[in-house]
Each structure stands twice: as C-alpha cells, then as structure tokens.
GROMACS .gro file of N, CA and C in nm:
model
  450
    1UNK      N    1   4.906 -18.384   5.737
    1UNK     CA    2   4.785 -18.460   5.703
    1UNK      C    3   4.734 -18.533   5.827
    2UNK      N    4   4.606 -18.525   5.850
    2UNK     CA    5   4.546 -18.591   5.966
    2UNK      C    6   4.522 -18.738   5.937
    3UNK      N    7   4.546 -18.821   6.038
    3UNK     CA    8   4.512 -18.961   6.018
    3UNK      C    9   4.363 -18.981   6.042
    4UNK      N   10   4.312 -19.093   5.996
    4UNK     CA   11   4.167 -19.119   6.002
    4UNK      C   12   4.115 -19.124   6.145
    5UNK      N   13   4.195 -19.171   6.239
    5UNK     CA   14   4.152 -19.179   6.379
    5UNK      C   15   4.123 -19.039   6.434
    6UNK      N   16   4.212 -18.946   6.410
    6UNK     CA   17   4.193 -18.808   6.457
    6UNK      C   18   4.068 -18.749   6.392
    7UNK      N   19   4.057 -18.762   6.263
    7UNK     CA   20   3.943 -18.709   6.190
    7UNK      C   21   3.812 -18.770   6.242
    8UNK      N   22   3.811 -18.901   6.262
    8UNK     CA   23   3.690 -18.969   6.311
    8UNK      C   24   3.653 -18.923   6.452
    9UNK      N   25   3.752 -18.906   6.540
    9UNK     CA   26   3.724 -18.863   6.676
    9UNK      C   27   3.665 -18.721   6.676
   10UNK      N   28   3.722 -18.634   6.596
   10UNK     CA   29   3.671 -18.497   6.590
   10UNK      C   30   3.531 -18.495   6.530
   11UNK      N   31   3.509 -18.569   6.424
   11UNK     CA   32   3.376 -18.572   6.363
   11UNK      C   33   3.272 -18.633   6.457
   12UNK      N   34   3.314 -18.730   6.538
   12UNK     CA   35   3.224 -18.788   6.637
   12UNK      C   36   3.183 -18.684   6.741
   13UNK      N   37   3.279 -18.605   6.789
   13UNK     CA   38   3.247 -18.500   6.886
   13UNK      C   39   3.156 -18.394   6.823
   14UNK      N   40   3.184 -18.358   6.698
   14UNK     CA   41   3.098 -18.261   6.628
   14UNK      C   42   2.955 -18.314   6.623
   15UNK      N   43   2.939 -18.440   6.589
   15UNK     CA   44   2.805 -18.499   6.582
   15UNK      C   45   2.737 -18.500   6.717
   16UNK      N   46   2.812 -18.530   6.823
   16UNK     CA   47   2.751 -18.531   6.956
   16UNK      C   48   2.705 -18.391   6.998
   17UNK      N   49   2.781 -18.289   6.962
   17UNK     CA   50   2.738 -18.153   6.992
   17UNK      C   51   2.613 -18.119   6.910
   18UNK      N   52   2.611 -18.160   6.784
   18UNK     CA   53   2.491 -18.140   6.702
   18UNK      C   54   2.370 -18.210   6.766
   19UNK      N   55   2.390 -18.332   6.813
   19UNK     CA   56   2.282 -18.407   6.878
   19UNK      C   57   2.234 -18.337   7.005
   20UNK      N   58   2.326 -18.274   7.077
   20UNK     CA   59   2.290 -18.198   7.197
   20UNK      C   60   2.192 -18.086   7.161
   21UNK      N   61   2.219 -18.016   7.052
   21UNK     CA   62   2.129 -17.909   7.008
   21UNK      C   63   1.992 -17.964   6.968
   22UNK      N   64   1.991 -18.077   6.904
   22UNK     CA   65   1.864 -18.138   6.864
   22UNK      C   66   1.785 -18.180   6.989
   23UNK      N   67   1.852 -18.246   7.082
   23UNK     CA   68   1.784 -18.297   7.202
   23UNK      C   69   1.723 -18.186   7.287
   24UNK      N   70   1.788 -18.069   7.288
   24UNK     CA   71   1.741 -17.960   7.373
   24UNK      C   72   1.687 -17.841   7.294
   25UNK      N   73   1.654 -17.864   7.169
   25UNK     CA   74   1.609 -17.753   7.083
   25UNK      C   75   1.485 -17.683   7.138
   26UNK      N   76   1.390 -17.759   7.188
   26UNK     CA   77   1.267 -17.700   7.240
   26UNK      C   78   1.297 -17.608   7.358
   27UNK      N   79   1.381 -17.653   7.449
   27UNK     CA   80   1.416 -17.572   7.566
   27UNK      C   81   1.499 -17.450   7.525
   28UNK      N   82   1.593 -17.469   7.434
   28UNK     CA   83   1.674 -17.356   7.386
   28UNK      C   84   1.586 -17.251   7.319
   29UNK      N   85   1.492 -17.295   7.238
   29UNK     CA   86   1.401 -17.202   7.172
   29UNK      C   87   1.312 -17.130   7.273
   30UNK      N   88   1.260 -17.205   7.368
   30UNK     CA   89   1.172 -17.148   7.470
   30UNK      C   90   1.245 -17.042   7.551
   31UNK      N   91   1.371 -17.068   7.584
   31UNK     CA   92   1.446 -16.975   7.669
   31UNK      C   93   1.475 -16.842   7.599
   32UNK      N   94   1.456 -16.838   7.469
   32UNK     CA   95   1.475 -16.712   7.395
   32UNK      C   96   1.363 -16.613   7.422
   33UNK      N   97   1.246 -16.663   7.466
   33UNK     CA   98   1.132 -16.574   7.487
   33UNK      C   99   1.076 -16.576   7.629
   34UNK      N  100   1.102 -16.684   7.702
   34UNK     CA  101   1.046 -16.699   7.836
   34UNK      C  102   1.160 -16.735   7.931
   35UNK      N  103   1.170 -16.663   8.043
   35UNK     CA  104   1.273 -16.695   8.141
   35UNK      C  105   1.249 -16.835   8.198
   36UNK      N  106   1.352 -16.917   8.199
   36UNK     CA  107   1.335 -17.055   8.246
   36UNK      C  108   1.321 -17.064   8.398
   37UNK      N  109   1.248 -17.167   8.441
   37UNK     CA  110   1.235 -17.192   8.584
   37UNK      C  111   1.361 -17.265   8.634
   38UNK      N  112   1.364 -17.301   8.760
   38UNK     CA  113   1.483 -17.363   8.819
   38UNK      C  114   1.522 -17.494   8.750
   39UNK      N  115   1.424 -17.575   8.717
   39UNK     CA  116   1.453 -17.703   8.651
   39UNK      C  117   1.508 -17.678   8.511
   40UNK      N  118   1.448 -17.584   8.440
   40UNK     CA  119   1.495 -17.552   8.305
   40UNK      C  120   1.634 -17.488   8.309
   41UNK      N  121   1.661 -17.404   8.410
   41UNK     CA  122   1.795 -17.345   8.423
   41UNK      C  123   1.900 -17.454   8.448
   42UNK      N  124   1.863 -17.553   8.527
   42UNK     CA  125   1.954 -17.663   8.553
   42UNK      C  126   1.982 -17.740   8.424
   43UNK      N  127   1.877 -17.766   8.347
   43UNK     CA  128   1.895 -17.834   8.218
   43UNK      C  129   1.980 -17.751   8.123
   44UNK      N  130   1.955 -17.622   8.118
   44UNK     CA  131   2.034 -17.533   8.031
   44UNK      C  132   2.179 -17.526   8.078
   45UNK      N  133   2.199 -17.528   8.208
   45UNK     CA  134   2.335 -17.532   8.261
   45UNK      C  135   2.406 -17.658   8.216
   46UNK      N  136   2.334 -17.768   8.215
   46UNK     CA  137   2.390 -17.895   8.167
   46UNK      C  138   2.423 -17.889   8.019
   47UNK      N  139   2.340 -17.822   7.942
   47UNK     CA  140   2.366 -17.805   7.799
   47UNK      C  141   2.494 -17.724   7.778
   48UNK      N  142   2.507 -17.613   7.851
   48UNK     CA  143   2.627 -17.530   7.840
   48UNK      C  144   2.752 -17.609   7.879
   49UNK      N  145   2.740 -17.685   7.986
   49UNK     CA  146   2.851 -17.769   8.032
   49UNK      C  147   2.887 -17.873   7.926
   50UNK      N  148   2.788 -17.941   7.874
   50UNK     CA  149   2.811 -18.044   7.773
   50UNK      C  150   2.871 -17.986   7.646
   51UNK      N  151   2.824 -17.868   7.607
   51UNK     CA  152   2.877 -17.801   7.489
   51UNK      C  153   3.027 -17.779   7.502
   52UNK      N  154   3.068 -17.719   7.612
   52UNK     CA  155   3.211 -17.691   7.627
   52UNK      C  156   3.290 -17.821   7.644
   53UNK      N  157   3.234 -17.916   7.715
   53UNK     CA  158   3.303 -18.044   7.732
   53UNK      C  159   3.324 -18.113   7.598
   54UNK      N  160   3.226 -18.104   7.508
   54UNK     CA  161   3.240 -18.161   7.374
   54UNK      C  162   3.350 -18.091   7.296
   55UNK      N  163   3.352 -17.959   7.303
   55UNK     CA  164   3.459 -17.884   7.235
   55UNK      C  165   3.595 -17.922   7.294
   56UNK      N  166   3.600 -17.933   7.424
   56UNK     CA  167   3.726 -17.969   7.488
   56UNK      C  168   3.771 -18.108   7.446
   57UNK      N  169   3.677 -18.197   7.417
   57UNK     CA  170   3.712 -18.328   7.363
   57UNK      C  171   3.784 -18.316   7.229
   58UNK      N  172   3.737 -18.224   7.146
   58UNK     CA  173   3.802 -18.198   7.017
   58UNK      C  174   3.942 -18.142   7.041
   59UNK      N  175   3.951 -18.046   7.132
   59UNK     CA  176   4.080 -17.983   7.160
   59UNK      C  177   4.180 -18.085   7.215
   60UNK      N  178   4.132 -18.174   7.302
   60UNK     CA  179   4.221 -18.277   7.358
   60UNK      C  180   4.268 -18.374   7.251
   61UNK      N  181   4.181 -18.408   7.159
   61UNK     CA  182   4.221 -18.496   7.049
   61UNK      C  183   4.335 -18.433   6.970
   62UNK      N  184   4.322 -18.306   6.939
   62UNK     CA  185   4.427 -18.236   6.865
   62UNK      C  186   4.555 -18.229   6.948
   63UNK      N  187   4.541 -18.196   7.075
   63UNK     CA  188   4.659 -18.184   7.162
   63UNK      C  189   4.732 -18.319   7.174
   64UNK      N  190   4.657 -18.427   7.195
   64UNK     CA  191   4.718 -18.560   7.212
   64UNK      C  192   4.771 -18.618   7.082
   65UNK      N  193   4.688 -18.616   6.980
   65UNK     CA  194   4.718 -18.691   6.858
   65UNK      C  195   4.797 -18.613   6.753
   66UNK      N  196   4.788 -18.480   6.757
   66UNK     CA  197   4.859 -18.399   6.658
   66UNK      C  198   4.978 -18.329   6.723
   67UNK      N  199   4.951 -18.253   6.831
   67UNK     CA  200   5.058 -18.180   6.898
   67UNK      C  201   5.147 -18.272   6.981
   68UNK      N  202   5.088 -18.384   7.025
   68UNK     CA  203   5.156 -18.477   7.115
   68UNK      C  204   5.202 -18.408   7.243
   69UNK      N  205   5.118 -18.316   7.289
   69UNK     CA  206   5.148 -18.239   7.409
   69UNK      C  207   5.016 -18.191   7.469
   70UNK      N  208   4.988 -18.235   7.592
   70UNK     CA  209   4.866 -18.194   7.660
   70UNK      C  210   4.906 -18.114   7.784
   71UNK      N  211   4.847 -17.997   7.801
   71UNK     CA  212   4.881 -17.917   7.919
   71UNK      C  213   4.845 -17.990   8.048
   72UNK      N  214   4.912 -17.953   8.156
   72UNK     CA  215   4.881 -18.010   8.286
   72UNK      C  216   4.880 -17.897   8.389
   73UNK      N  217   4.847 -17.932   8.510
   73UNK     CA  218   4.844 -17.833   8.618
   73UNK      C  219   4.705 -17.777   8.638
   74UNK      N  220   4.697 -17.684   8.731
   74UNK     CA  221   4.567 -17.626   8.768
   74UNK      C  222   4.498 -17.551   8.655
   75UNK      N  223   4.575 -17.495   8.565
   75UNK     CA  224   4.518 -17.414   8.456
   75UNK      C  225   4.512 -17.490   8.323
   76UNK      N  226   4.512 -17.621   8.328
   76UNK     CA  227   4.525 -17.696   8.203
   76UNK      C  228   4.411 -17.670   8.105
   77UNK      N  229   4.291 -17.648   8.155
   77UNK     CA  230   4.177 -17.622   8.065
   77UNK      C  231   4.200 -17.492   7.987
   78UNK      N  232   4.243 -17.390   8.057
   78UNK     CA  233   4.271 -17.260   7.994
   78UNK      C  234   4.392 -17.270   7.901
   79UNK      N  235   4.494 -17.342   7.947
   79UNK     CA  236   4.615 -17.360   7.865
   79UNK      C  237   4.584 -17.439   7.738
   80UNK      N  238   4.494 -17.536   7.748
   80UNK     CA  239   4.454 -17.612   7.630
   80UNK      C  240   4.387 -17.521   7.528
   81UNK      N  241   4.300 -17.435   7.574
   81UNK     CA  242   4.233 -17.340   7.485
   81UNK      C  243   4.336 -17.250   7.416
   82UNK      N  244   4.434 -17.204   7.491
   82UNK     CA  245   4.541 -17.123   7.432
   82UNK      C  246   4.622 -17.204   7.332
   83UNK      N  247   4.651 -17.328   7.365
   83UNK     CA  248   4.733 -17.413   7.278
   83UNK      C  249   4.670 -17.436   7.142
   84UNK      N  250   4.542 -17.466   7.140
   84UNK     CA  251   4.480 -17.500   7.011
   84UNK      C  252   4.455 -17.376   6.925
   85UNK      N  253   4.468 -17.259   6.987
   85UNK     CA  254   4.451 -17.135   6.912
   85UNK      C  255   4.580 -17.092   6.844
   86UNK      N  256   4.690 -17.151   6.887
   86UNK     CA  257   4.821 -17.115   6.830
   86UNK      C  258   4.862 -17.218   6.726
   87UNK      N  259   4.912 -17.173   6.611
   87UNK     CA  260   4.962 -17.270   6.512
   87UNK      C  261   5.092 -17.334   6.562
   88UNK      N  262   5.122 -17.452   6.513
   88UNK     CA  263   5.248 -17.518   6.545
   88UNK      C  264   5.314 -17.559   6.414
   89UNK      N  265   5.430 -17.621   6.425
   89UNK     CA  266   5.497 -17.674   6.306
   89UNK      C  267   5.417 -17.789   6.245
   90UNK      N  268   5.332 -17.852   6.327
   90UNK     CA  269   5.257 -17.969   6.284
   90UNK      C  270   5.118 -17.937   6.229
   91UNK      N  271   5.067 -17.818   6.263
   91UNK     CA  272   4.930 -17.785   6.223
   91UNK      C  273   4.906 -17.636   6.225
   92UNK      N  274   4.805 -17.592   6.146
   92UNK     CA  275   4.763 -17.451   6.156
   92UNK      C  276   4.674 -17.432   6.279
   93UNK      N  277   4.639 -17.310   6.305
   93UNK     CA  278   4.548 -17.277   6.415
   93UNK      C  279   4.417 -17.354   6.398
   94UNK      N  280   4.368 -17.413   6.508
   94UNK     CA  281   4.241 -17.486   6.502
   94UNK      C  282   4.123 -17.390   6.504
   95UNK      N  283   4.125 -17.295   6.596
   95UNK     CA  284   4.019 -17.193   6.602
   95UNK      C  285   4.084 -17.056   6.614
   96UNK      N  286   4.009 -16.955   6.577
   96UNK     CA  287   4.060 -16.818   6.576
   96UNK      C  288   4.068 -16.761   6.717
   97UNK      N  289   4.140 -16.651   6.727
   97UNK     CA  290   4.150 -16.576   6.853
   97UNK      C  291   4.011 -16.529   6.896
   98UNK      N  292   3.931 -16.484   6.801
   98UNK     CA  293   3.795 -16.439   6.833
   98UNK      C  294   3.712 -16.553   6.891
   99UNK      N  295   3.724 -16.670   6.833
   99UNK     CA  296   3.653 -16.788   6.884
   99UNK      C  297   3.700 -16.822   7.025
  100UNK      N  298   3.832 -16.815   7.045
  100UNK     CA  299   3.886 -16.845   7.177
  100UNK      C  300   3.828 -16.750   7.282
  101UNK      N  301   3.822 -16.624   7.249
  101UNK     CA  302   3.770 -16.526   7.345
  101UNK      C  303   3.624 -16.554   7.380
  102UNK      N  304   3.545 -16.594   7.281
  102UNK     CA  305   3.404 -16.626   7.310
  102UNK      C  306   3.394 -16.752   7.395
  103UNK      N  307   3.487 -16.844   7.378
  103UNK     CA  308   3.482 -16.970   7.454
  103UNK      C  309   3.528 -16.955   7.598
  104UNK      N  310   3.604 -16.851   7.628
  104UNK     CA  311   3.650 -16.831   7.767
  104UNK      C  312   3.531 -16.824   7.864
  105UNK      N  313   3.422 -16.760   7.821
  105UNK     CA  314   3.304 -16.750   7.907
  105UNK      C  315   3.239 -16.886   7.928
  106UNK      N  316   3.237 -16.969   7.825
  106UNK     CA  317   3.181 -17.104   7.838
  106UNK      C  318   3.270 -17.190   7.928
  107UNK      N  319   3.400 -17.173   7.918
  107UNK     CA  320   3.493 -17.245   8.006
  107UNK      C  321   3.470 -17.203   8.151
  108UNK      N  322   3.457 -17.074   8.174
  108UNK     CA  323   3.432 -17.026   8.310
  108UNK      C  324   3.300 -17.081   8.364
  109UNK      N  325   3.198 -17.082   8.280
  109UNK     CA  326   3.070 -17.136   8.324
  109UNK      C  327   3.082 -17.286   8.354
  110UNK      N  328   3.152 -17.360   8.269
  110UNK     CA  329   3.171 -17.503   8.290
  110UNK      C  330   3.232 -17.528   8.427
  111UNK      N  331   3.334 -17.450   8.461
  111UNK     CA  332   3.399 -17.465   8.592
  111UNK      C  333   3.300 -17.434   8.704
  112UNK      N  334   3.227 -17.323   8.690
  112UNK     CA  335   3.128 -17.285   8.791
  112UNK      C  336   3.022 -17.394   8.807
  113UNK      N  337   2.970 -17.444   8.695
  113UNK     CA  338   2.862 -17.542   8.697
  113UNK      C  339   2.905 -17.670   8.770
  114UNK      N  340   3.029 -17.711   8.750
  114UNK     CA  341   3.079 -17.834   8.813
  114UNK      C  342   3.093 -17.818   8.965
  115UNK      N  343   3.105 -17.693   9.011
  115UNK     CA  344   3.129 -17.668   9.154
  115UNK      C  345   3.003 -17.621   9.229
  116UNK      N  346   2.903 -17.574   9.157
  116UNK     CA  347   2.789 -17.507   9.220
  116UNK      C  348   2.670 -17.601   9.240
  117UNK      N  349   2.585 -17.562   9.332
  117UNK     CA  350   2.455 -17.626   9.346
  117UNK      C  351   2.361 -17.566   9.242
  118UNK      N  352   2.270 -17.648   9.193
  118UNK     CA  353   2.182 -17.603   9.085
  118UNK      C  354   2.099 -17.481   9.123
  119UNK      N  355   2.062 -17.467   9.249
  119UNK     CA  356   1.976 -17.356   9.287
  119UNK      C  357   2.046 -17.220   9.277
  120UNK      N  358   2.178 -17.217   9.260
  120UNK     CA  359   2.248 -17.089   9.248
  120UNK      C  360   2.266 -17.046   9.102
  121UNK      N  361   2.206 -17.119   9.009
  121UNK     CA  362   2.212 -17.079   8.868
  121UNK      C  363   2.111 -16.967   8.845
  122UNK      N  364   2.163 -16.850   8.814
  122UNK     CA  365   2.077 -16.733   8.792
  122UNK      C  366   2.068 -16.705   8.643
  123UNK      N  367   1.946 -16.687   8.596
  123UNK     CA  368   1.922 -16.667   8.454
  123UNK      C  369   1.995 -16.544   8.400
  124UNK      N  370   2.000 -16.438   8.480
  124UNK     CA  371   2.067 -16.316   8.435
  124UNK      C  372   2.213 -16.344   8.398
  125UNK      N  373   2.276 -16.438   8.467
  125UNK     CA  374   2.415 -16.471   8.442
  125UNK      C  375   2.433 -16.574   8.330
  126UNK      N  376   2.327 -16.645   8.298
  126UNK     CA  377   2.333 -16.750   8.195
  126UNK      C  378   2.277 -16.705   8.061
  127UNK      N  379   2.191 -16.606   8.063
  127UNK     CA  380   2.113 -16.567   7.946
  127UNK      C  381   2.200 -16.547   7.821
  128UNK      N  382   2.306 -16.469   7.832
  128UNK     CA  383   2.387 -16.440   7.712
  128UNK      C  384   2.458 -16.565   7.662
  129UNK      N  385   2.502 -16.651   7.752
  129UNK     CA  386   2.567 -16.775   7.709
  129UNK      C  387   2.469 -16.863   7.632
  130UNK      N  388   2.348 -16.874   7.682
  130UNK     CA  389   2.246 -16.956   7.616
  130UNK      C  390   2.205 -16.893   7.483
  131UNK      N  391   2.182 -16.762   7.482
  131UNK     CA  392   2.138 -16.699   7.357
  131UNK      C  393   2.248 -16.698   7.250
  132UNK      N  394   2.373 -16.696   7.291
  132UNK     CA  395   2.485 -16.697   7.196
  132UNK      C  396   2.531 -16.838   7.159
  133UNK      N  397   2.473 -16.938   7.221
  133UNK     CA  398   2.521 -17.075   7.204
  133UNK      C  399   2.520 -17.123   7.059
  134UNK      N  400   2.407 -17.111   6.991
  134UNK     CA  401   2.398 -17.158   6.853
  134UNK      C  402   2.491 -17.080   6.759
  135UNK      N  403   2.491 -16.946   6.764
  135UNK     CA  404   2.584 -16.874   6.675
  135UNK      C  405   2.731 -16.904   6.707
  136UNK      N  406   2.761 -16.920   6.834
  136UNK     CA  407   2.899 -16.955   6.873
  136UNK      C  408   2.936 -17.090   6.814
  137UNK      N  409   2.848 -17.187   6.828
  137UNK     CA  410   2.873 -17.320   6.773
  137UNK      C  411   2.888 -17.315   6.621
  138UNK      N  412   2.804 -17.241   6.554
  138UNK     CA  413   2.811 -17.233   6.409
  138UNK      C  414   2.947 -17.181   6.364
  139UNK      N  415   2.995 -17.073   6.428
  139UNK     CA  416   3.126 -17.017   6.393
  139UNK      C  417   3.239 -17.115   6.421
  140UNK      N  418   3.237 -17.176   6.538
  140UNK     CA  419   3.347 -17.264   6.577
  140UNK      C  420   3.344 -17.393   6.495
  141UNK      N  421   3.226 -17.445   6.471
  141UNK     CA  422   3.215 -17.566   6.388
  141UNK      C  423   3.271 -17.539   6.248
  142UNK      N  424   3.240 -17.424   6.193
  142UNK     CA  425   3.292 -17.386   6.060
  142UNK      C  426   3.445 -17.382   6.062
  143UNK      N  427   3.501 -17.322   6.165
  143UNK     CA  428   3.647 -17.314   6.175
  143UNK      C  429   3.709 -17.453   6.187
  144UNK      N  430   3.650 -17.538   6.269
  144UNK     CA  431   3.703 -17.674   6.288
  144UNK      C  432   3.693 -17.753   6.158
  145UNK      N  433   3.579 -17.741   6.089
  145UNK     CA  434   3.563 -17.814   5.963
  145UNK      C  435   3.660 -17.763   5.857
  146UNK      N  436   3.687 -17.633   5.855
  146UNK     CA  437   3.787 -17.581   5.761
  146UNK      C  438   3.925 -17.639   5.796
  147UNK      N  439   3.956 -17.649   5.922
  147UNK     CA  440   4.083 -17.707   5.967
  147UNK      C  441   4.093 -17.854   5.925
  148UNK      N  442   3.983 -17.926   5.941
  148UNK     CA  443   3.981 -18.068   5.901
  148UNK      C  444   4.003 -18.085   5.752
  149UNK      N  445   3.955 -17.990   5.674
  149UNK     CA  446   3.964 -18.001   5.527
  149UNK      C  447   4.089 -17.940   5.467
  150UNK      N  448   4.175 -17.881   5.551
  150UNK     CA  449   4.303 -17.826   5.500
  150UNK      C  450   4.395 -17.935   5.452
   0.00000   0.00000   0.00000
C-alpha cells in the first residue's frame, strides 16, 4: 500500500506534465502541420526535456520511497528506467516494457538537449518525438494511474 506522501508526489508530477501540455498546446498542434522555426524548435525541445524530467520525477519518487534504492553512476538515468519497469517484492511493475522502450528515445533526447546548443536542434530528428508525445503520455499516464490504484 502506498503512503499518502508518495501518492501526492506522483499525482503532483502528473498534474505538472498535464499543465505542460496545456501551456504548449498551441505550439504542439501547430507543429503537426507546419515545420517549426528555430525558436519553436527550441521551445519544443524544452517541452520534450520537461516531459521526460517530469516522468523521471515520478520514477525517482518510486525508487526512493517505495524501492528505497536509487541507481547511481554514469548510467543512473537508464538504470532508473530499467528499475521501475521491473516488479519487486514491494511493488508491481510501474510501467510496461513497451512503455520503457518508447521512453528510451525521450531519455536520449533529454541528454542531448542538456548538452547541445539550441541551433543544432533539427526538426527531422525531433518530429517523431513531438508527434508521439501526447499518445506516449496517454499510455504511460494510464499505466501509472493503474499502478496507483492497485
């Protein structure tokens, strides 16, 4: 059984991700039909980064408060994603293997975005991440909410 603090932290992150979609809905919709300019690509890069960072906040909450074990080292972000996909004695799987595979691309982009200059963001490389963002979130949010309600 989850304690209220864990549940509240996860629900807060879910709400912040929802708010991210609301705040950038016009740009996300526009990018579905018109290739974004450099400023819009930078904003979309920030949305992708924020999206994964929000999910990682949920994963860290589970790792710290439920698993009581947080990965460390150079690969900790990837290891965290692997950890929350595996069931433990304390909890069932948080997200499915399929969800994990779709998130690997967002994790890779997050790392790239943190290291790159904005002018090197190419739409051809971002397009699928941006177009898949809402459906990816819908699937993962559903899985997380089912986990919360178990």
